[in-house]
Structures are given as C-alpha cells and as structure tokens.
C-alpha cells in the first residue's frame, strides 16, 4: 500500500468533526435525559461510598467522579464535560496542531465518561464504534503538543492499519448477522420492502425508495450482502485498484443509507473509516494534483522493472478475475434470471442456512490469518523504512517508537479477535484463553466491541408506533406529537442527521415490546404529569408547540398503532393496535407501583445547586442554546468551522503563490532558502532532540522525505522541495 499521509490527515479532521457532532447532540439532551428531574438521573449511577478516587475510576471509569471535588452536582458536571469535549473537538477541527494524541485521548475519556452513566439512551452500537475509533485515534494521531513536530512517522501505516481492520470487522459482521439471525425477510430478500417505512426515523427520500418494485428491492438486498460480506475481503488486497473498488462500493452503500434514513453520525463515521482504504496517490488524483516525487518514484520503479508491462497486465488480469468471480458467484448464489415478460430480474437465496454456516466456519479463521499477514507486512516494511533513516541516534529513537507502536497495534488486533469471532461459535472457542482474559480486563473501557447492524427486520405487519395522549378531564384526549418520530399522519419524515434524538429512538424500541420492557417509559409518563420542562423539551424544543405547555395534563395514556407509508400528501396511514400504557394520574396506584418496582422514585435528597463560577458559566451557556433545534446548532457549527478551514486554505494558497513568484526571480542557489520555511523548522525541532546528528543532516531538512526513507528523494533541488511543500500545505488546509 502507498503512503497514507493525506488519508490520515483527512481521517483525523473528520474524527474531530464527528466528536463535535456527538458532544453537541448529547449536550442539548442532558437535562431531559440525565438531569435531576430527567428521565434517568445520572447521579443514580454514581454511588459515593467513600472509596479512594482510584478505586472509583477502576470500577466505573468516568470523570464525573471528580464533580464533588469541583463543587458540582452530577448534572452540571455532565454538561461541563460535554462542553469541554465540544470545545476541544471544535478547536481540533480548526487547528491541525490540535489533532494530536493528547487531544484525542481527552476526547475519548470525555465521551467514555458520558457513556458510563448514559444507561439505555447511550447503549447504541455507534456509541461503541465512536469509542473504539476514538481510542485508535490516540495511536494514529501525532504527538504534536509534546514533540512540537508534525512530521510523518514511519509507523503511521502500522497504526492506521487498525482503522482498516475495524472497518472490516464492522462491515463483515453486519452482513453475516443478517443471515445467522435466520430472519425470514433477509433470507427471502424482502427485507427492504419493509425497511424504509419501519426504520426508526426515515427521511422523505425513504418514501420514494419504498415505492420501487419488489424485484428491485430484492436486488438491493443482494447488493447489500455482496458489499458487506464479499467486498470487505478486498480491504487487505495487495492490488491497489481492488482496494479502491471496495472503497467506492462501501461509500455507495453508506451514501444510500444516509439519503434514506436518519442514523445520526453512524454513517459519517463509517465513511471516515473507509479513508483507511486510500493512499496519497488517489487523494492527489481527487485534487488533480501531481508531485515531483510521485513522478520520480514511478519512473524509478519503471527503470527497476524491465518487465513492468508484463506485471501491469498480470495485475489487470487478476483484478478482472476477482470481479468476474464475484459477479459469477452472485449470479449462482442468488439464482439471478432475466424475466422478459415482466421486464424484471428475478432472484432468490440459492443456498441454505447450513451451507452458509459451513462457509462461515471455513472463512472466519482464514480472515484472521489474512489480517495477521497484512499487519505483519506493514510492521516489517515500516521496520525497514526506519533502517533507512540517517543518523544513529535518530534511527535508535525511531526503532524504539516502532517497537512501542507495533506492540500496541498487535495487542489491539489480538484483543479484537474476541468480539470478531462472536459471529461463529466454534472459531470463538478456538481462541487462546489468554486473549479472552485480556479482553475481559479491557472491556470496561470499550476498546474493542462486537457489531452487527439490522440483525432482524421489524415491523413486517406494519410499523409499531406508541402514541401518548393527555387529557385534563379524562374525556377529551389530545395526542402529544414528537418532533422527529412518526405521529401526525400529515407530517413528512424529517431530516435529522447527524443529530440523534435519543428519546425518539427509544420510543421506537419501546413500541416493539411492552412497557415493562422499557422501564424508562414509566419515568417519561411521570415527568410529563409533573410538567417538567427539561423532559418536555425532548419532545418539542419549542415548548409552545407542546399541547400542555400552560398546564400539565391531569391524565396520560398510551396506545400502540400500526403505521404504513401512503401518498406523499398525507405520508402515513395507521390502524389501532392495542393499549400500551393504561390511563394514569399523579398518585395513581398503578403508576406508584411501577415507579417503586423500577426504582424510579428518588428517595435520596437532591444535591443543592452549586453557585461556583464554573457552575454559573455552565448554566449561562445552557440559557444561550435553550430553544435552538439540535440539528440547526450542529450544522451551524460544522458549516462555520468548514468555512473557516477553507478560508485558511485559500489564504495560505495565495501566500504560497506569492512565495513561488518571488522564488522565480532569485538565483538557483538562493531558491533553496525560499521554499523551506515550515519543513525546515520541523527538521530543526527534531535536530534539537538529536544534537549529535546536526552535522550529518545539513542538506536533508525535509522531514517528510527523511521519514519516508527514500534516499533518492533527499537529493532533489530546492525548487522541487518547494513545489512539494506548497502542494502538501494546500491539501492540509
């Protein structure tokens, strides 16, 4: 695989944006979900028993244990941590120097702190995925704040490989579980005929996707299987074009999901993981950029291989064979046939569950060995690149770095085998017991997780939806409409991405069972009867749109309906299903019994509100954003930060053009001095750490070239170095 300098930089920028989205989305919902008068107060999760802080952090790793030491209650401490996380991620989005291992460690620790007290509202697979990816960012990001240099490290390809392995685990498991679940809709290829209208929060385009004919929906399910099960095996292909093909197929799937469903930051995070399949050459192709060093490298390889044409043709033949085999396998496994009478393509699953299970047993362990070989290749090649670095002390320090990061990468890969093999029981049982023990030790930190999205298709008999009704007299009832989930038959589906309205999501899960399977629902009814504003804002950000904003309802009840898509003017139709929650009021025996049974009635006294400067600042920020819709707030921050980054890039581009025009009028000997400012500073910082090598490195100041270990690139003239530096600076901006 080629250099990954540019994909790595883009990846870190995207991760900063995703962290910003996640923290802001959670921040606006904290009072209603976890406040002292919220649905599931976070302070219930922290029992202060007088143990030392170290023991508390080990038992439940969350920074909220520090709240009392700062004079803050749990609710205020949660808001403070979210604000710090949002500020850090915003700063990392704007300033490349802050996309650093230390910053990403802070972001990971802050989100983990939220996760540990988040209870059911934060137990989603994308929260686990963000925590795992965030921890890998600590290994992938440079130590800018400590080293002071943003130079490329030779082990970057090793740590960045973990992102590719995570993407493989995510996609492969998501495809496999659809078949191992034995869901009849996935096996019958009819899942998408239900998916668009039964997913949690569809988009307006989901209605149009739902109108496609059944034969097309079956082909779409078949395509999903190919992209999620077969294509991920190409992630580790030594042939570059196969990896790029797998990249674009993954992007296609994620974009289609974004267009038809509101899945918060999950698909954006998956797209970010897909960047691990790219290299510098392809990113430069996107930007229509070509560099002197790329041309030199290609020319050098051409001269070294007299049979380069034969090699190229051989690669083409292998690539064509792979794609042809994939197409042929698709036709055979899904019995594709052209039906000219119906102008359609018929398809069916032409293999059995037993055959698929045998296939899974056959490929699971080989997939692990493919990962081992791919990782070994990256580790060995990075070791040889370190061996090419000039200077004994620099080479020694590089070797120490390589050893540490290679060991960390190997450890993360090994521990991840435990959740990966959950997809196949026999393979999981063959793992070394020491690996499982290591996983158990690290499990509390969410370093590695198991995945498997859309395991079973729900809502086959109609989309179940819980509708809450309120009344002041017990006779006349008014429906309480949520902002995002379906309710009003005339309201079009909303566009919410990348925000996740966590109450709306849990309402969707609650509708799949009974209210006893969702204890928090009783708390929701209780808080609405009390008229708690923080909870009401989870339902309607604009409280004036809530039907009982002037006076809380005296009675509440909930019914379950079945919803289906209909014509666009009305969007939905529904039929009554059954009672979901009986009519209750404050003091009602049934309600009191449920509250006591689930421990939802707070018996401990609420901590008095703090009046420290920090607490007052946190409350002031809350007052400024109250009433602002979360999607609007998130997109405003993303748009502003993106515009600022673009303006910075344009400013630096014009500055470099000025420098370039000036260098055209100076002698050749002086042009070397006109184009080395940034990289020379980075090299000088490294030389400060290696005083013994100052005399040996006089003409080799380009840090990226030294780190890449390419001796032929060290002899380029000053003008060529300047061109390379200008183009990389433009891409970075």
XYZ file of C-alpha atoms in Angstrom:
733
model
C 0.000 0.000 0.000
C 1.234 3.508 -0.814
C 1.774 6.371 1.584
C -1.161 7.303 3.835
C -0.132 10.820 4.875
C -3.113 12.589 3.299
C -5.818 9.988 4.142
C -4.570 10.033 7.727
C -4.848 13.826 7.936
C -8.329 13.792 6.430
C -9.309 10.989 8.803
C -8.229 12.949 11.879
C -10.088 16.062 10.689
C -13.251 14.028 10.117
C -12.945 12.454 13.557
C -12.749 15.915 15.123
C -15.979 16.856 13.296
C -17.722 13.652 14.386
C -16.700 14.184 18.001
C -18.081 17.733 17.754
C -21.375 16.351 16.444
C -21.611 13.685 19.135
C -20.880 16.019 22.050
C -23.240 18.781 20.892
C -26.034 16.310 20.114
C -25.737 14.777 23.573
C -25.312 18.125 25.339
C -28.687 19.511 24.286
C -30.443 16.406 25.666
C -28.652 16.070 29.019
C -31.199 17.962 31.198
C -34.166 15.899 29.976
C -32.366 12.561 29.979
C -29.939 12.784 32.904
C -30.787 15.915 34.877
C -32.007 15.801 38.457
C -35.564 15.948 37.104
C -34.844 13.975 33.939
C -35.914 10.514 32.866
C -32.921 8.620 34.279
C -30.885 10.957 36.509
C -27.176 10.261 36.074
C -26.471 10.715 39.778
C -28.208 7.391 40.404
C -25.290 5.693 38.627
C -22.665 7.216 40.934
C -22.800 5.935 44.470
C -20.240 7.774 46.573
C -19.152 5.142 49.093
C -16.060 6.889 50.397
C -13.662 4.738 48.358
C -10.446 6.309 47.049
C -10.740 8.042 43.698
C -8.516 5.439 42.036
C -10.823 2.586 43.024
C -13.866 4.514 41.850
C -12.272 5.162 38.449
C -11.350 1.495 38.069
C -14.829 0.289 38.993
C -16.539 2.815 36.714
C -14.132 4.832 34.525
C -15.847 8.211 34.334
C -14.545 11.686 35.069
C -17.851 12.501 36.762
C -16.329 11.184 39.991
C -14.437 14.492 40.052
C -17.679 16.501 40.214
C -17.927 16.804 44.015
C -14.256 17.806 44.195
C -15.101 20.716 41.881
C -18.212 21.576 43.845
C -20.520 20.411 41.010
C -23.519 18.127 41.051
C -23.611 15.260 38.517
C -25.941 17.052 36.096
C -23.753 20.166 35.926
C -20.604 18.049 35.691
C -22.059 16.187 32.686
C -22.820 19.438 30.924
C -19.322 20.726 31.699
C -17.662 17.603 30.271
C -19.808 17.822 27.140
C -18.936 21.489 26.665
C -15.226 20.772 27.126
C -15.474 17.933 24.602
C -17.306 20.128 22.090
C -14.777 22.957 22.537
C -11.795 20.608 22.158
C -13.211 18.953 19.045
C -14.085 22.331 17.515
C -10.542 23.551 18.172
C -9.126 20.361 16.633
C -11.305 20.925 13.582
C -9.883 24.414 13.075
C -6.238 23.879 14.117
C -4.241 20.955 12.734
C -1.738 21.108 15.600
C -4.557 20.134 17.969
C -5.342 16.922 16.075
C -2.978 15.340 18.500
C -2.785 12.121 20.516
C -3.230 14.036 23.771
C -6.324 15.854 22.490
C -7.865 12.666 21.122
C -7.178 10.924 24.432
C -9.088 13.698 26.207
C -11.988 13.414 23.756
C -12.126 9.638 24.205
C -12.021 9.932 28.009
C -14.779 12.573 27.977
C -17.120 10.516 25.789
C -16.403 7.372 27.798
C -17.364 9.333 30.923
C -20.739 10.113 29.354
C -21.201 6.547 28.155
C -20.677 5.042 31.606
C -23.672 6.891 33.076
C -25.709 7.069 29.854
C -27.674 3.886 30.552
C -30.102 2.763 27.870
C -30.021 6.081 25.982
C -26.317 5.700 25.172
C -26.139 1.959 24.589
C -26.108 2.077 20.803
C -23.608 0.389 18.515
C -22.485 3.714 17.062
C -21.581 4.942 20.535
C -19.392 1.848 20.916
C -17.969 2.419 17.453
C -17.118 6.028 18.262
C -15.342 4.987 21.454
C -13.323 2.289 19.677
C -12.409 4.547 16.760
C -11.633 7.364 19.167
C -9.185 5.191 21.062
C -7.472 4.200 17.810
C -7.107 7.911 17.045
C -4.794 8.127 20.049
C -2.425 5.746 18.262
C -2.931 7.227 14.793
C -2.580 10.926 15.686
C 0.870 12.539 16.084
C 2.247 13.808 19.387
C 2.320 17.403 18.178
C 1.806 19.048 21.565
C 4.700 17.130 23.120
C 7.165 16.708 20.254
C 6.354 20.002 18.633
C 6.730 18.463 15.172
C 4.018 17.456 12.738
C 6.330 15.295 10.678
C 5.312 11.915 9.320
C 6.311 8.907 11.405
C 7.400 5.656 9.825
C 4.973 3.639 11.945
C 1.923 5.648 10.816
C 0.975 2.978 8.294
C 1.034 0.362 11.061
C -1.337 2.201 13.398
C -3.540 3.391 10.511
C -3.946 -0.265 9.529
C -6.068 -0.757 12.680
C -8.692 1.548 11.178
C -8.927 -0.732 8.148
C -9.252 -3.796 10.396
C -12.037 -2.093 12.363
C -13.867 -1.277 9.117
C -13.559 -4.915 8.042
C -14.951 -6.189 11.347
C -17.848 -3.722 11.223
C -18.941 -4.467 7.657
C -18.307 -8.216 7.636
C -20.168 -8.770 10.914
C -23.057 -6.541 9.796
C -23.532 -8.698 6.722
C -23.086 -12.044 8.471
C -25.577 -11.440 11.309
C -28.376 -10.786 8.831
C -28.133 -14.421 7.745
C -27.181 -16.053 11.049
C -30.271 -14.473 12.661
C -32.448 -16.625 10.354
C -34.714 -13.631 9.791
C -37.141 -14.732 7.027
C -37.126 -11.297 5.374
C -33.332 -11.298 4.976
C -33.316 -14.862 3.698
C -36.249 -14.146 1.392
C -34.525 -10.962 0.090
C -37.634 -8.949 1.020
C -36.169 -7.011 3.958
C -36.024 -3.686 2.121
C -39.692 -3.868 1.204
C -40.268 -3.214 4.936
C -37.114 -1.377 5.974
C -37.769 2.103 4.582
C -41.075 2.609 6.405
C -40.206 0.666 9.579
C -36.757 2.139 10.384
C -36.576 4.416 13.385
C -36.636 7.833 11.714
C -36.976 7.684 7.905
C -36.203 10.589 5.595
C -38.517 11.949 2.877
C -36.469 10.020 0.290
C -37.299 6.806 2.152
C -40.875 7.163 0.919
C -39.680 7.218 -2.699
C -37.287 4.295 -2.123
C -40.231 2.350 -0.671
C -42.089 2.682 -3.994
C -39.532 0.695 -6.004
C -40.815 -2.665 -7.301
C -40.212 -5.804 -5.269
C -37.701 -7.258 -7.743
C -35.566 -4.133 -7.361
C -35.775 -4.312 -3.560
C -34.577 -7.923 -3.730
C -31.630 -6.918 -5.886
C -30.829 -4.209 -3.352
C -30.725 -6.774 -0.537
C -28.481 -8.953 -2.676
C -26.190 -5.978 -3.309
C -26.075 -5.323 0.439
C -24.852 -8.870 1.039
C -22.135 -8.522 -1.590
C -20.918 -5.164 -0.258
C -20.971 -6.245 3.388
C -19.707 -9.837 3.159
C -17.699 -10.353 -0.036
C -16.211 -6.920 -0.724
C -14.596 -6.432 2.747
C -12.241 -9.318 1.919
C -10.667 -6.973 -0.652
C -9.684 -4.465 2.046
C -6.406 -6.340 2.510
C -5.701 -6.996 -1.150
C -2.126 -6.196 -2.256
C -3.601 -4.864 -5.516
C -4.361 -1.177 -5.139
C -7.258 -0.991 -7.605
C -9.131 -3.745 -5.787
C -8.914 -1.749 -2.567
C -10.117 1.381 -4.348
C -13.030 -0.558 -5.846
C -14.015 -1.784 -2.388
C -13.768 1.799 -1.118
C -16.244 3.144 -3.659
C -18.685 0.298 -3.067
C -18.651 0.999 0.670
C -19.157 4.710 0.016
C -22.099 3.923 -2.267
C -23.820 1.866 0.439
C -23.274 4.470 3.164
C -24.482 7.365 0.997
C -27.680 5.471 0.119
C -28.301 4.798 3.820
C -27.746 8.482 4.660
C -30.238 9.531 1.977
C -32.978 7.192 3.167
C -32.511 7.105 6.962
C -31.548 9.339 9.871
C -28.762 7.384 11.570
C -27.046 10.320 13.280
C -23.245 10.252 12.917
C -23.005 6.486 12.350
C -22.754 6.511 8.553
C -20.467 9.551 8.615
C -18.211 7.632 10.992
C -18.261 4.593 8.703
C -17.333 6.788 5.735
C -14.464 8.142 7.803
C -13.250 4.595 8.452
C -13.313 3.992 4.690
C -10.496 6.533 4.310
C -8.146 3.788 5.527
C -8.538 2.157 2.094
C -6.993 5.145 0.295
C -3.442 6.333 -0.293
C -1.801 9.636 -1.096
C -1.783 8.987 -4.824
C -5.550 8.616 -5.016
C -6.236 11.653 -2.841
C -3.985 13.682 -5.117
C -5.952 12.283 -8.057
C -9.126 13.661 -6.449
C -7.467 17.046 -6.180
C -5.957 16.741 -9.661
C -2.538 17.127 -8.090
C 0.718 15.517 -9.151
C 4.020 15.888 -7.399
C 7.590 15.665 -8.458
C 8.236 12.838 -6.011
C 5.333 10.782 -7.354
C 6.725 11.085 -10.870
C 10.250 10.230 -9.697
C 9.002 7.184 -7.779
C 7.022 5.868 -10.748
C 9.943 6.434 -13.087
C 12.309 4.701 -10.684
C 10.006 1.691 -10.428
C 9.746 1.583 -14.225
C 13.505 1.506 -14.599
C 13.859 -1.196 -11.969
C 11.337 -3.469 -13.650
C 12.132 -4.236 -17.235
C 9.024 -6.418 -17.276
C 6.753 -3.672 -15.896
C 4.300 -4.024 -18.777
C 4.003 -7.733 -18.144
C 3.489 -7.056 -14.439
C 0.796 -4.458 -15.160
C -1.071 -6.795 -17.484
C -0.840 -9.555 -14.880
C -2.369 -7.266 -12.253
C -5.161 -6.311 -14.635
C -5.948 -9.956 -15.312
C -6.050 -10.768 -11.592
C -8.338 -7.809 -10.912
C -10.670 -8.762 -13.756
C -10.721 -12.338 -12.485
C -11.665 -11.195 -8.981
C -14.547 -9.012 -10.170
C -15.685 -11.672 -12.656
C -15.650 -14.298 -9.908
C -17.681 -12.000 -7.666
C -20.266 -11.405 -10.404
C -20.438 -15.105 -11.277
C -20.799 -16.047 -7.608
C -23.609 -13.522 -7.209
C -25.491 -14.966 -10.185
C -25.139 -18.525 -8.882
C -25.758 -17.891 -5.171
C -28.852 -15.767 -5.799
C -30.105 -17.544 -8.916
C -30.378 -14.362 -10.979
C -32.558 -14.744 -14.062
C -33.901 -12.251 -16.580
C -37.693 -12.240 -16.848
C -38.524 -10.554 -20.198
C -42.280 -10.837 -19.652
C -42.186 -8.699 -16.508
C -39.136 -6.638 -17.574
C -37.546 -7.639 -14.295
C -34.727 -9.685 -12.825
C -35.810 -12.495 -10.533
C -33.679 -13.537 -7.594
C -33.770 -15.893 -4.632
C -31.394 -17.242 -1.998
C -29.945 -20.388 -3.591
C -28.091 -21.630 -0.514
C -29.256 -22.966 2.849
C -28.550 -21.867 6.400
C -26.408 -24.958 6.943
C -24.319 -24.160 3.853
C -23.818 -20.586 4.976
C -22.861 -21.726 8.462
C -20.265 -24.078 6.955
C -18.949 -21.206 4.849
C -18.666 -19.072 7.976
C -16.739 -21.796 9.803
C -14.424 -22.068 6.815
C -13.599 -18.377 6.388
C -13.544 -16.968 9.939
C -10.111 -18.289 10.939
C -8.591 -17.589 7.469
C -9.856 -13.999 7.786
C -7.870 -13.720 10.998
C -4.750 -15.058 9.279
C -5.244 -12.618 6.398
C -5.274 -9.867 8.997
C -2.131 -11.298 10.610
C -0.277 -11.393 7.273
C -1.407 -7.892 6.313
C -0.383 -6.444 9.679
C 2.948 -8.305 9.592
C 3.680 -6.824 6.177
C 3.006 -3.300 7.446
C 5.174 -3.845 10.537
C 8.092 -5.305 8.578
C 8.044 -2.630 5.866
C 7.950 0.129 8.481
C 10.920 -1.510 10.220
C 12.956 -1.403 7.017
C 11.968 2.217 6.488
C 13.333 3.048 9.918
C 16.553 1.292 8.979
C 16.991 3.802 6.122
C 16.881 6.830 8.428
C 20.223 8.632 8.648
C 21.935 9.159 11.985
C 22.438 6.613 14.743
C 20.509 8.435 17.478
C 17.578 9.216 15.208
C 17.497 5.630 13.992
C 17.622 4.359 17.569
C 14.761 6.611 18.698
C 12.765 5.583 15.646
C 13.320 1.930 16.439
C 12.034 2.449 19.980
C 8.935 4.201 18.594
C 8.417 1.418 16.073
C 8.659 -1.218 18.793
C 6.143 0.502 21.055
C 3.566 1.276 18.372
C 3.930 -2.103 16.662
C 3.388 -3.822 20.023
C 0.345 -1.631 20.755
C -1.098 -2.363 17.307
C -0.546 -6.100 17.675
C -2.164 -6.023 21.117
C -5.249 -4.170 19.850
C -5.558 -6.592 16.938
C -5.266 -9.596 19.242
C -7.870 -8.365 21.720
C -10.278 -7.508 18.883
C -10.362 -11.175 17.840
C -12.668 -11.938 20.771
C -15.632 -9.789 19.643
C -14.896 -10.535 15.983
C -15.287 -14.304 16.467
C -18.665 -13.872 18.163
C -20.100 -14.351 14.671
C -19.028 -18.031 14.698
C -19.157 -20.107 17.872
C -16.545 -22.743 17.007
C -13.975 -20.159 15.926
C -14.544 -18.229 19.133
C -13.936 -21.353 21.184
C -10.574 -21.912 19.466
C -9.140 -18.631 20.709
C -6.361 -18.798 23.262
C -7.824 -18.315 26.788
C -5.264 -15.589 27.481
C -6.769 -13.491 24.681
C -10.218 -13.769 26.241
C -8.841 -12.791 29.647
C -7.172 -9.717 28.112
C -10.498 -8.777 26.535
C -12.304 -9.104 29.869
C -9.771 -6.781 31.507
C -10.150 -4.073 28.841
C -13.885 -4.479 28.214
C -14.862 -1.756 30.710
C -13.021 0.809 28.567
C -14.883 -0.137 25.347
C -11.588 -0.503 23.459
C -12.977 -3.184 21.144
C -16.612 -4.139 20.547
C -18.778 -6.524 18.589
C -21.019 -5.227 15.811
C -23.987 -6.473 13.847
C -26.427 -3.916 12.493
C -30.012 -4.630 11.344
C -29.867 -8.212 12.589
C -33.614 -8.723 12.188
C -36.219 -6.754 10.265
C -39.018 -5.408 12.450
C -42.449 -4.103 11.552
C -43.327 -6.783 8.986
C -47.001 -6.431 9.899
C -46.812 -2.632 9.964
C -44.623 -0.164 11.775
C -45.476 -0.233 15.524
C -45.650 3.245 16.997
C -46.539 4.348 20.524
C -48.751 7.444 20.719
C -49.077 9.237 24.071
C -52.321 11.069 24.792
C -53.087 13.595 27.518
C -56.283 14.952 28.999
C -57.368 17.424 31.670
C -60.758 15.823 32.309
C -60.305 12.176 31.309
C -62.832 12.578 28.482
C -61.272 14.765 25.792
C -57.842 13.459 24.744
C -55.037 15.204 22.827
C -52.141 13.414 21.166
C -48.642 14.517 22.182
C -46.626 14.822 18.994
C -42.855 14.310 18.956
C -40.546 16.380 16.784
C -38.950 13.530 14.868
C -40.681 10.175 15.212
C -43.845 9.493 13.147
C -47.088 10.533 14.751
C -49.003 13.125 12.748
C -50.209 11.402 9.568
C -49.718 14.576 7.503
C -46.201 15.386 8.739
C -43.393 14.435 6.327
C -40.425 12.493 7.700
C -37.750 14.886 8.984
C -34.061 15.342 8.179
C -32.182 14.956 11.456
C -28.695 13.666 10.559
C -26.183 13.949 12.222
C -28.201 14.605 15.406
C -29.636 11.645 17.314
C -32.854 12.356 19.244
C -32.299 9.616 21.795
C -35.791 9.661 23.304
C -37.372 9.252 19.845
C -35.065 6.303 19.175
C -36.020 4.611 22.441
C -39.703 5.201 21.691
C -39.169 3.135 18.537
C -37.616 0.301 20.544
C -40.342 0.519 23.190
C -43.035 0.028 20.554
C -41.519 -3.358 19.659
C -42.449 -4.814 23.072
C -44.431 -3.988 26.187
C -43.928 -1.055 28.546
C -42.483 -3.429 31.156
C -39.527 -3.995 28.803
C -38.868 -0.241 28.806
C -38.900 0.918 32.459
C -37.850 4.425 31.462
C -41.272 4.858 29.788
C -42.917 4.944 33.210
C -40.490 7.705 34.174
C -41.472 9.609 30.998
C -45.162 9.420 31.933
C -44.370 10.528 35.473
C -42.301 13.549 34.387
C -44.932 14.652 31.866
C -47.621 14.508 34.542
C -45.355 16.700 36.670
C -44.856 19.087 33.727
C -41.026 19.030 33.848
C -39.766 21.468 31.223
C -36.489 19.649 30.600
C -38.335 16.482 29.585
C -40.878 18.414 27.531
C -38.020 19.924 25.501
C -37.023 16.402 24.441
C -40.439 16.146 22.793
C -40.670 19.712 21.459
C -37.723 22.112 21.528
C -40.237 24.931 21.096
C -42.254 24.367 24.258
C -45.151 26.437 22.870
C -45.781 23.575 20.385
C -46.371 21.165 23.266
C -50.156 20.902 23.771
C -49.932 21.106 27.579
C -47.284 23.802 27.913
C -49.520 26.026 30.037
C -50.699 23.340 32.432
C -49.569 19.708 32.811
C -52.156 17.106 31.817
C -54.142 15.516 34.633
C -54.285 12.154 32.864
C -51.982 10.327 30.462
C -52.277 7.116 28.487
C -50.510 5.455 25.552
C -51.757 3.368 22.634
C -49.915 1.382 20.001
C -50.742 1.899 16.328
C -49.504 0.316 13.108
C -48.173 2.779 10.530
C -47.594 2.437 6.776
C -46.409 4.793 4.077
C -49.123 6.221 1.831
C -49.282 9.012 -0.776
C -46.895 11.995 -0.256
C -49.673 14.471 0.540
C -50.545 12.538 3.681
C -47.365 10.426 4.049
C -48.740 7.955 6.621
C -51.786 5.833 7.349
C -52.388 3.899 10.552
C -54.689 1.458 12.319
C -55.228 0.994 16.049
C -53.408 -1.972 17.567
C -53.756 -2.106 21.356
C -53.350 -0.251 24.627
C -49.696 0.246 25.521
C -49.961 2.044 28.873
C -53.152 2.430 30.951
C -54.663 5.740 31.960
C -52.792 7.136 34.967
C -52.575 10.317 37.007
C -50.333 11.534 39.812
C -50.919 9.370 42.849
C -52.404 6.570 40.749
C -51.790 3.161 42.378
C -50.548 1.531 39.160
C -48.146 4.394 38.455
C -46.788 4.399 42.001
C -46.303 0.647 41.879
C -44.337 0.878 38.604
C -42.171 3.705 39.935
C -41.315 1.745 43.059
C -40.785 -1.509 41.168
C -38.222 0.048 38.801
C -36.628 2.265 41.443
C -37.626 5.416 39.557
C -38.756 7.359 42.605
C -35.814 9.246 44.000
C -35.567 8.809 47.753
C -32.181 10.429 48.239
C -32.088 14.229 48.603
C -31.055 16.186 45.535
C -27.678 17.885 45.859
C -28.101 21.624 46.255
C -27.359 23.583 43.088
C -23.806 24.874 43.078
C -23.095 28.579 42.726
C -19.419 28.324 41.826
C -18.086 30.306 38.895
C -17.840 27.168 36.770
C -21.434 26.170 37.522
C -22.694 29.652 36.700
C -20.781 29.610 33.396
C -22.303 26.225 32.513
C -25.811 27.493 33.278
C -25.197 30.622 31.186
C -24.223 28.541 28.161
C -27.355 26.455 28.635
C -29.506 29.578 28.658
C -27.995 30.669 25.335
C -28.741 27.439 23.451
C -32.110 26.645 25.044
C -34.804 26.535 22.407
C -32.389 26.104 19.467
C -33.113 22.901 17.482
C -30.201 20.491 17.816
C -29.763 19.852 14.048
C -29.596 23.607 13.441
C -26.985 24.050 16.155
C -24.847 21.160 14.903
C -24.942 22.133 11.240
C -24.169 25.757 12.117
C -21.015 24.704 13.963
C -19.954 22.313 11.193
C -20.612 24.867 8.452
C -18.765 27.666 10.248
C -15.725 25.524 11.025
C -15.616 24.208 7.450
C -15.800 27.723 6.002
C -13.015 28.899 8.312
C -10.840 25.954 7.236
C -11.498 26.752 3.566
C -10.644 30.413 4.077
C -7.426 29.424 5.814
C -6.574 27.166 2.904
C -7.228 29.907 0.341
C -5.156 32.380 2.337
C -2.215 30.012 2.548
C -2.555 29.169 -1.130
C -2.288 32.803 -2.131
C 0.662 33.215 0.231
C 2.471 30.277 -1.322
C 1.790 31.601 -4.815
C 3.444 34.865 -3.777
C 6.453 32.982 -2.432
C 6.599 30.939 -5.630
C 6.582 34.025 -7.841
C 9.372 35.537 -5.759
C 11.467 32.384 -5.962
C 11.280 32.514 -9.774
C 13.397 35.701 -9.712
C 16.186 34.528 -7.418
C 19.299 32.557 -8.355
C 19.166 28.764 -8.243
C 21.382 28.654 -5.181
C 19.081 31.035 -3.303
C 15.841 29.296 -4.281
C 16.652 26.601 -1.750
C 16.184 29.130 1.026
C 12.864 30.469 -0.274
C 10.876 27.258 -0.021
C 11.907 25.546 3.180
C 10.417 27.612 5.950
C 7.842 25.250 7.528
C 9.560 21.955 6.924
C 12.941 23.364 7.868
C 11.503 24.457 11.196
C 10.133 20.960 11.762
C 13.504 19.455 10.899
C 15.300 21.870 13.201
C 12.996 20.837 16.051
C 13.968 17.219 15.512
C 17.629 18.182 15.310
C 17.225 19.867 18.702
C 16.355 16.437 20.067
C 19.341 14.914 18.274
C 22.265 17.322 18.746
C 24.826 14.703 17.776
C 23.387 14.424 14.267
C 23.296 18.123 13.381
C 26.409 17.952 11.234
C 25.234 14.854 9.410
C 21.884 16.272 8.315
C 22.918 19.611 6.779
C 21.295 19.120 3.374
C 18.371 16.926 4.408
C 15.866 19.243 6.125
C 12.700 17.937 4.540
C 11.128 15.963 7.384
C 8.561 14.150 5.323
C 11.255 12.928 2.930
C 13.511 11.731 5.733
C 10.629 9.902 7.400
C 9.660 8.222 4.152
C 13.163 6.720 3.957
C 13.565 7.284 0.231
C 17.215 8.090 -0.382
C 16.684 9.236 -3.921
C 14.281 11.962 -2.770
C 16.845 13.543 -0.483
C 18.898 14.767 -3.450
C 16.189 16.887 -5.096
C 16.904 20.556 -5.667
C 15.381 23.371 -3.628
C 12.755 24.288 -6.241
C 11.349 20.756 -6.289
C 11.188 20.698 -2.486
C 9.327 23.982 -2.551
C 6.723 22.672 -5.027
C 6.118 19.578 -2.931
C 5.778 21.570 0.284
C 3.372 24.075 -1.263
C 1.064 21.340 -2.579
C 1.036 19.422 0.686
C 0.286 22.621 2.617
C -2.659 23.279 0.276
C -4.012 19.780 0.843
C -3.570 20.047 4.612
C -5.556 23.265 4.704
